[in-house]
Amino acid sequence: MKETCKIVIITDTYVGMPGGSERHLFNFLSGISDEFEVDVYQFLPAGNPMLEDGPIVKEGHVVLHSRPITRILSISYFIFLATLIFHIKVKKIDIVVSYHEKSEITNYLMKLIFGDRITSITSKRDLGFKLKGRLLNIIRYINTTFDGFTAPSSSIKNWLIKDFNVSESKIHVVNNGVDLSSYAPIKEEELVAVRNKLGVKSGQKLMTCVGCLKPVKGHKYLISAFAEFLNIYKGQWKLILLGDGELRQELEKQAMELGISENICFLGYQTNVHEWLSISNIVISATLSEGLSNALIEGCAAGCPVIATNVGGNPEIVSNGVNGILVEPENKSQLLKAMLTLVGDETLLAAMGNNAREKALTNFSNLRMINSLESIYKDYKNKRN
């Protein structure tokens, strides 16, 4: 009987929805081999909108547990700690993996308690835009205790080395992966069927942005640029916003004041992102900070040329002038110029779309991501043994 690698994964957010980290975890856990036994704890104020607690793969070797914890200093958190300690001890867990800040603090506490009996790994998903003051100092300190780090992009790796003084040998870059078959370009008759299903009129062209409606995603710059773009192409294009968040009302008001409400669709969180991307002409992001964007990878997989800001891991997805155009963040004029460049040249648009699909096939398959993470976890288990 083969020996399994037993892992506990702790995340501050959901598994599956709504953002990039959530989809990354879902993609990984959905395909992980039965050589691993995984228990996933998600800290949530409410239930997961996509998955129920319990086994999340039919083989039953990946199990999801929700814990409604919003604050570290709370009774519910200390009850969870006791549960986790018991779990690690009884099941003889090999590796604890953390995603985001509360989970990292929890991982650190487990390392203090169990020492070399467990391997502690943390997955860094962004460039620390939320880290300030005391929290930054805490995270910087506890990061010195972890055995390893995974990161979806070289930009995050370099940030860890420079700002957190992490040894390069501890950092493993594993690009996010997507199920490429779900985003494969579709035939014309299928395209018509999807457009009809989603209520998109024949001849209507779509520029699509996938991301939470929060300040760091830069939607206000995107909407401003799109408003000027519509001075030329008003009857032909719509901006599709897939995602929700704290800025929704403010952004809807901005669109109304600019007189372009009819050309922007605020659709909230969608479980059929792949369908929207399949009928999109361009995928666009105005984010101010990014680790490695699942949304842009999904856009490439769907064969869409990409307009994105030149931040974080975006240049690792978008080769400027090859499969898309990079612009500087908070720069409305550059966003507008990129839109006009692509829309004004159908040959360029098609070529970049083909190159985008090829980039996804080469660099961002789900299988490649899963195999890489499994290999890393096995290596750590073998080293500890």
JSON list of N, CA and C in Angstrom, two decimals, residues 49-93:
[
{"chain": "A", "resi": 49, "resn": "PRO", "atom": "N", "xyz": [-19.87, 30.09, -1.48]},
{"chain": "A", "resi": 49, "resn": "PRO", "atom": "CA", "xyz": [-20.93, 30.18, -2.50]},
{"chain": "A", "resi": 49, "resn": "PRO", "atom": "C", "xyz": [-20.84, 29.11, -3.58]},
{"chain": "A", "resi": 50, "resn": "MET", "atom": "N", "xyz": [-19.74, 28.37, -3.59]},
{"chain": "A", "resi": 50, "resn": "MET", "atom": "CA", "xyz": [-19.52, 27.39, -4.65]},
{"chain": "A", "resi": 50, "resn": "MET", "atom": "C", "xyz": [-19.51, 25.95, -4.14]},
{"chain": "A", "resi": 51, "resn": "LEU", "atom": "N", "xyz": [-18.95, 25.73, -2.94]},
{"chain": "A", "resi": 51, "resn": "LEU", "atom": "CA", "xyz": [-18.74, 24.38, -2.45]},
{"chain": "A", "resi": 51, "resn": "LEU", "atom": "C", "xyz": [-19.31, 24.20, -1.05]},
{"chain": "A", "resi": 52, "resn": "GLU", "atom": "N", "xyz": [-19.88, 23.05, -0.79]},
{"chain": "A", "resi": 52, "resn": "GLU", "atom": "CA", "xyz": [-20.31, 22.70, 0.56]},
{"chain": "A", "resi": 52, "resn": "GLU", "atom": "C", "xyz": [-19.17, 21.99, 1.29]},
{"chain": "A", "resi": 53, "resn": "ASP", "atom": "N", "xyz": [-19.21, 22.05, 2.62]},
{"chain": "A", "resi": 53, "resn": "ASP", "atom": "CA", "xyz": [-18.21, 21.32, 3.40]},
{"chain": "A", "resi": 53, "resn": "ASP", "atom": "C", "xyz": [-18.31, 19.83, 3.12]},
{"chain": "A", "resi": 54, "resn": "GLY", "atom": "N", "xyz": [-17.18, 19.16, 3.26]},
{"chain": "A", "resi": 54, "resn": "GLY", "atom": "CA", "xyz": [-17.12, 17.72, 3.01]},
{"chain": "A", "resi": 54, "resn": "GLY", "atom": "C", "xyz": [-16.18, 17.43, 1.86]},
{"chain": "A", "resi": 55, "resn": "PRO", "atom": "N", "xyz": [-16.18, 16.20, 1.36]},
{"chain": "A", "resi": 55, "resn": "PRO", "atom": "CA", "xyz": [-15.29, 15.83, 0.25]},
{"chain": "A", "resi": 55, "resn": "PRO", "atom": "C", "xyz": [-15.58, 16.69, -0.98]},
{"chain": "A", "resi": 56, "resn": "ILE", "atom": "N", "xyz": [-14.54, 17.19, -1.62]},
{"chain": "A", "resi": 56, "resn": "ILE", "atom": "CA", "xyz": [-14.73, 18.01, -2.82]},
{"chain": "A", "resi": 56, "resn": "ILE", "atom": "C", "xyz": [-14.21, 17.32, -4.07]},
{"chain": "A", "resi": 57, "resn": "VAL", "atom": "N", "xyz": [-13.74, 16.09, -3.93]},
{"chain": "A", "resi": 57, "resn": "VAL", "atom": "CA", "xyz": [-13.45, 15.22, -5.08]},
{"chain": "A", "resi": 57, "resn": "VAL", "atom": "C", "xyz": [-14.10, 13.88, -4.80]},
{"chain": "A", "resi": 58, "resn": "LYS", "atom": "N", "xyz": [-14.49, 13.18, -5.84]},
{"chain": "A", "resi": 58, "resn": "LYS", "atom": "CA", "xyz": [-15.27, 11.96, -5.66]},
{"chain": "A", "resi": 58, "resn": "LYS", "atom": "C", "xyz": [-14.49, 10.87, -4.93]},
{"chain": "A", "resi": 59, "resn": "GLU", "atom": "N", "xyz": [-13.16, 10.89, -5.03]},
{"chain": "A", "resi": 59, "resn": "GLU", "atom": "CA", "xyz": [-12.37, 9.88, -4.33]},
{"chain": "A", "resi": 59, "resn": "GLU", "atom": "C", "xyz": [-12.34, 10.11, -2.83]},
{"chain": "A", "resi": 60, "resn": "GLY", "atom": "N", "xyz": [-12.68, 11.33, -2.39]},
{"chain": "A", "resi": 60, "resn": "GLY", "atom": "CA", "xyz": [-12.80, 11.61, -0.97]},
{"chain": "A", "resi": 60, "resn": "GLY", "atom": "C", "xyz": [-11.51, 11.94, -0.25]},
{"chain": "A", "resi": 61, "resn": "HIS", "atom": "N", "xyz": [-10.41, 12.13, -0.98]},
{"chain": "A", "resi": 61, "resn": "HIS", "atom": "CA", "xyz": [-9.13, 12.39, -0.31]},
{"chain": "A", "resi": 61, "resn": "HIS", "atom": "C", "xyz": [-8.87, 13.88, -0.12]},
{"chain": "A", "resi": 62, "resn": "VAL", "atom": "N", "xyz": [-9.81, 14.73, -0.52]},
{"chain": "A", "resi": 62, "resn": "VAL", "atom": "CA", "xyz": [-9.73, 16.17, -0.27]},
{"chain": "A", "resi": 62, "resn": "VAL", "atom": "C", "xyz": [-11.03, 16.59, 0.41]},
{"chain": "A", "resi": 63, "resn": "VAL", "atom": "N", "xyz": [-10.91, 17.14, 1.61]},
{"chain": "A", "resi": 63, "resn": "VAL", "atom": "CA", "xyz": [-12.10, 17.46, 2.42]},
{"chain": "A", "resi": 63, "resn": "VAL", "atom": "C", "xyz": [-12.05, 18.94, 2.82]},
{"chain": "A", "resi": 64, "resn": "LEU", "atom": "N", "xyz": [-13.18, 19.61, 2.65]},
{"chain": "A", "resi": 64, "resn": "LEU", "atom": "CA", "xyz": [-13.29, 21.04, 2.95]},
{"chain": "A", "resi": 64, "resn": "LEU", "atom": "C", "xyz": [-13.99, 21.26, 4.28]},
{"chain": "A", "resi": 65, "resn": "HIS", "atom": "N", "xyz": [-13.43, 22.16, 5.10]},
{"chain": "A", "resi": 65, "resn": "HIS", "atom": "CA", "xyz": [-14.01, 22.52, 6.39]},
{"chain": "A", "resi": 65, "resn": "HIS", "atom": "C", "xyz": [-14.11, 24.04, 6.48]},
{"chain": "A", "resi": 66, "resn": "SER", "atom": "N", "xyz": [-15.27, 24.57, 6.79]},
{"chain": "A", "resi": 66, "resn": "SER", "atom": "CA", "xyz": [-15.44, 26.02, 6.97]},
{"chain": "A", "resi": 66, "resn": "SER", "atom": "C", "xyz": [-15.36, 26.37, 8.45]},
{"chain": "A", "resi": 67, "resn": "ARG", "atom": "N", "xyz": [-14.65, 27.46, 8.75]},
{"chain": "A", "resi": 67, "resn": "ARG", "atom": "CA", "xyz": [-14.56, 27.97, 10.11]},
{"chain": "A", "resi": 67, "resn": "ARG", "atom": "C", "xyz": [-14.82, 29.47, 10.06]},
{"chain": "A", "resi": 68, "resn": "PRO", "atom": "N", "xyz": [-15.95, 29.94, 10.60]},
{"chain": "A", "resi": 68, "resn": "PRO", "atom": "CA", "xyz": [-16.30, 31.38, 10.51]},
{"chain": "A", "resi": 68, "resn": "PRO", "atom": "C", "xyz": [-15.47, 32.23, 11.46]},
{"chain": "A", "resi": 69, "resn": "ILE", "atom": "N", "xyz": [-14.24, 32.51, 11.05]},
{"chain": "A", "resi": 69, "resn": "ILE", "atom": "CA", "xyz": [-13.31, 33.26, 11.89]},
{"chain": "A", "resi": 69, "resn": "ILE", "atom": "C", "xyz": [-12.90, 34.54, 11.17]},
{"chain": "A", "resi": 70, "resn": "THR", "atom": "N", "xyz": [-13.21, 35.67, 11.78]},
{"chain": "A", "resi": 70, "resn": "THR", "atom": "CA", "xyz": [-12.82, 36.95, 11.19]},
{"chain": "A", "resi": 70, "resn": "THR", "atom": "C", "xyz": [-11.68, 37.62, 11.96]},
{"chain": "A", "resi": 71, "resn": "ARG", "atom": "N", "xyz": [-11.49, 37.22, 13.23]},
{"chain": "A", "resi": 71, "resn": "ARG", "atom": "CA", "xyz": [-10.44, 37.85, 14.06]},
{"chain": "A", "resi": 71, "resn": "ARG", "atom": "C", "xyz": [-9.60, 36.77, 14.73]},
{"chain": "A", "resi": 72, "resn": "ILE", "atom": "N", "xyz": [-8.30, 37.03, 14.79]},
{"chain": "A", "resi": 72, "resn": "ILE", "atom": "CA", "xyz": [-7.39, 36.11, 15.48]},
{"chain": "A", "resi": 72, "resn": "ILE", "atom": "C", "xyz": [-7.69, 36.07, 16.98]},
{"chain": "A", "resi": 73, "resn": "LEU", "atom": "N", "xyz": [-7.92, 37.23, 17.58]},
{"chain": "A", "resi": 73, "resn": "LEU", "atom": "CA", "xyz": [-8.19, 37.29, 19.02]},
{"chain": "A", "resi": 73, "resn": "LEU", "atom": "C", "xyz": [-9.69, 37.10, 19.26]},
{"chain": "A", "resi": 74, "resn": "SER", "atom": "N", "xyz": [-10.12, 35.85, 19.18]},
{"chain": "A", "resi": 74, "resn": "SER", "atom": "CA", "xyz": [-11.53, 35.53, 19.39]},
{"chain": "A", "resi": 74, "resn": "SER", "atom": "C", "xyz": [-11.65, 34.12, 19.94]},
{"chain": "A", "resi": 75, "resn": "ILE", "atom": "N", "xyz": [-12.75, 33.85, 20.62]},
{"chain": "A", "resi": 75, "resn": "ILE", "atom": "CA", "xyz": [-12.97, 32.53, 21.18]},
{"chain": "A", "resi": 75, "resn": "ILE", "atom": "C", "xyz": [-13.03, 31.48, 20.07]},
{"chain": "A", "resi": 76, "resn": "SER", "atom": "N", "xyz": [-13.71, 31.81, 18.97]},
{"chain": "A", "resi": 76, "resn": "SER", "atom": "CA", "xyz": [-13.83, 30.84, 17.87]},
{"chain": "A", "resi": 76, "resn": "SER", "atom": "C", "xyz": [-12.47, 30.47, 17.30]},
{"chain": "A", "resi": 77, "resn": "TYR", "atom": "N", "xyz": [-11.53, 31.44, 17.28]},
{"chain": "A", "resi": 77, "resn": "TYR", "atom": "CA", "xyz": [-10.21, 31.13, 16.76]},
{"chain": "A", "resi": 77, "resn": "TYR", "atom": "C", "xyz": [-9.46, 30.19, 17.69]},
{"chain": "A", "resi": 78, "resn": "PHE", "atom": "N", "xyz": [-9.54, 30.41, 18.99]},
{"chain": "A", "resi": 78, "resn": "PHE", "atom": "CA", "xyz": [-8.83, 29.55, 19.94]},
{"chain": "A", "resi": 78, "resn": "PHE", "atom": "C", "xyz": [-9.43, 28.14, 19.97]},
{"chain": "A", "resi": 79, "resn": "ILE", "atom": "N", "xyz": [-10.72, 28.04, 19.75]},
{"chain": "A", "resi": 79, "resn": "ILE", "atom": "CA", "xyz": [-11.34, 26.72, 19.62]},
{"chain": "A", "resi": 79, "resn": "ILE", "atom": "C", "xyz": [-10.81, 26.02, 18.37]},
{"chain": "A", "resi": 80, "resn": "PHE", "atom": "N", "xyz": [-10.70, 26.79, 17.29]},
{"chain": "A", "resi": 80, "resn": "PHE", "atom": "CA", "xyz": [-10.15, 26.23, 16.06]},
{"chain": "A", "resi": 80, "resn": "PHE", "atom": "C", "xyz": [-8.71, 25.76, 16.26]},
{"chain": "A", "resi": 81, "resn": "LEU", "atom": "N", "xyz": [-7.90, 26.55, 16.97]},
{"chain": "A", "resi": 81, "resn": "LEU", "atom": "CA", "xyz": [-6.52, 26.15, 17.21]},
{"chain": "A", "resi": 81, "resn": "LEU", "atom": "C", "xyz": [-6.45, 24.80, 17.92]},
{"chain": "A", "resi": 82, "resn": "ALA", "atom": "N", "xyz": [-7.29, 24.62, 18.94]},
{"chain": "A", "resi": 82, "resn": "ALA", "atom": "CA", "xyz": [-7.32, 23.36, 19.66]},
{"chain": "A", "resi": 82, "resn": "ALA", "atom": "C", "xyz": [-7.69, 22.20, 18.73]},
{"chain": "A", "resi": 83, "resn": "THR", "atom": "N", "xyz": [-8.68, 22.47, 17.86]},
{"chain": "A", "resi": 83, "resn": "THR", "atom": "CA", "xyz": [-9.10, 21.45, 16.89]},
{"chain": "A", "resi": 83, "resn": "THR", "atom": "C", "xyz": [-7.97, 21.10, 15.93]},
{"chain": "A", "resi": 84, "resn": "LEU", "atom": "N", "xyz": [-7.28, 22.12, 15.47]},
{"chain": "A", "resi": 84, "resn": "LEU", "atom": "CA", "xyz": [-6.20, 21.93, 14.50]},
{"chain": "A", "resi": 84, "resn": "LEU", "atom": "C", "xyz": [-5.03, 21.16, 15.12]},
{"chain": "A", "resi": 85, "resn": "ILE", "atom": "N", "xyz": [-4.68, 21.50, 16.34]},
{"chain": "A", "resi": 85, "resn": "ILE", "atom": "CA", "xyz": [-3.59, 20.80, 17.04]},
{"chain": "A", "resi": 85, "resn": "ILE", "atom": "C", "xyz": [-3.93, 19.31, 17.16]},
{"chain": "A", "resi": 86, "resn": "PHE", "atom": "N", "xyz": [-5.16, 19.02, 17.57]},
{"chain": "A", "resi": 86, "resn": "PHE", "atom": "CA", "xyz": [-5.61, 17.63, 17.70]},
{"chain": "A", "resi": 86, "resn": "PHE", "atom": "C", "xyz": [-5.55, 16.93, 16.34]},
{"chain": "A", "resi": 87, "resn": "HIS", "atom": "N", "xyz": [-6.01, 17.61, 15.30]},
{"chain": "A", "resi": 87, "resn": "HIS", "atom": "CA", "xyz": [-6.02, 17.06, 13.94]},
{"chain": "A", "resi": 87, "resn": "HIS", "atom": "C", "xyz": [-4.60, 16.71, 13.50]},
{"chain": "A", "resi": 88, "resn": "ILE", "atom": "N", "xyz": [-3.66, 17.63, 13.65]},
{"chain": "A", "resi": 88, "resn": "ILE", "atom": "CA", "xyz": [-2.29, 17.41, 13.22]},
{"chain": "A", "resi": 88, "resn": "ILE", "atom": "C", "xyz": [-1.65, 16.25, 13.98]},
{"chain": "A", "resi": 89, "resn": "LYS", "atom": "N", "xyz": [-1.94, 16.19, 15.26]},
{"chain": "A", "resi": 89, "resn": "LYS", "atom": "CA", "xyz": [-1.33, 15.15, 16.11]},
{"chain": "A", "resi": 89, "resn": "LYS", "atom": "C", "xyz": [-1.90, 13.77, 15.78]},
{"chain": "A", "resi": 90, "resn": "VAL", "atom": "N", "xyz": [-3.22, 13.66, 15.70]},
{"chain": "A", "resi": 90, "resn": "VAL", "atom": "CA", "xyz": [-3.86, 12.37, 15.48]},
{"chain": "A", "resi": 90, "resn": "VAL", "atom": "C", "xyz": [-3.61, 11.84, 14.07]},
{"chain": "A", "resi": 91, "resn": "LYS", "atom": "N", "xyz": [-3.74, 12.71, 13.08]},
{"chain": "A", "resi": 91, "resn": "LYS", "atom": "CA", "xyz": [-3.57, 12.28, 11.69]},
{"chain": "A", "resi": 91, "resn": "LYS", "atom": "C", "xyz": [-2.10, 12.23, 11.25]},
{"chain": "A", "resi": 92, "resn": "LYS", "atom": "N", "xyz": [-1.21, 12.71, 12.10]},
{"chain": "A", "resi": 92, "resn": "LYS", "atom": "CA", "xyz": [0.22, 12.74, 11.77]},
{"chain": "A", "resi": 92, "resn": "LYS", "atom": "C", "xyz": [0.46, 13.48, 10.45]},
{"chain": "A", "resi": 93, "resn": "ILE", "atom": "N", "xyz": [0.03, 14.73, 10.47]},
{"chain": "A", "resi": 93, "resn": "ILE", "atom": "CA", "xyz": [0.13, 15.58, 9.28]},
{"chain": "A", "resi": 93, "resn": "ILE", "atom": "C", "xyz": [1.60, 15.85, 8.93]}
]
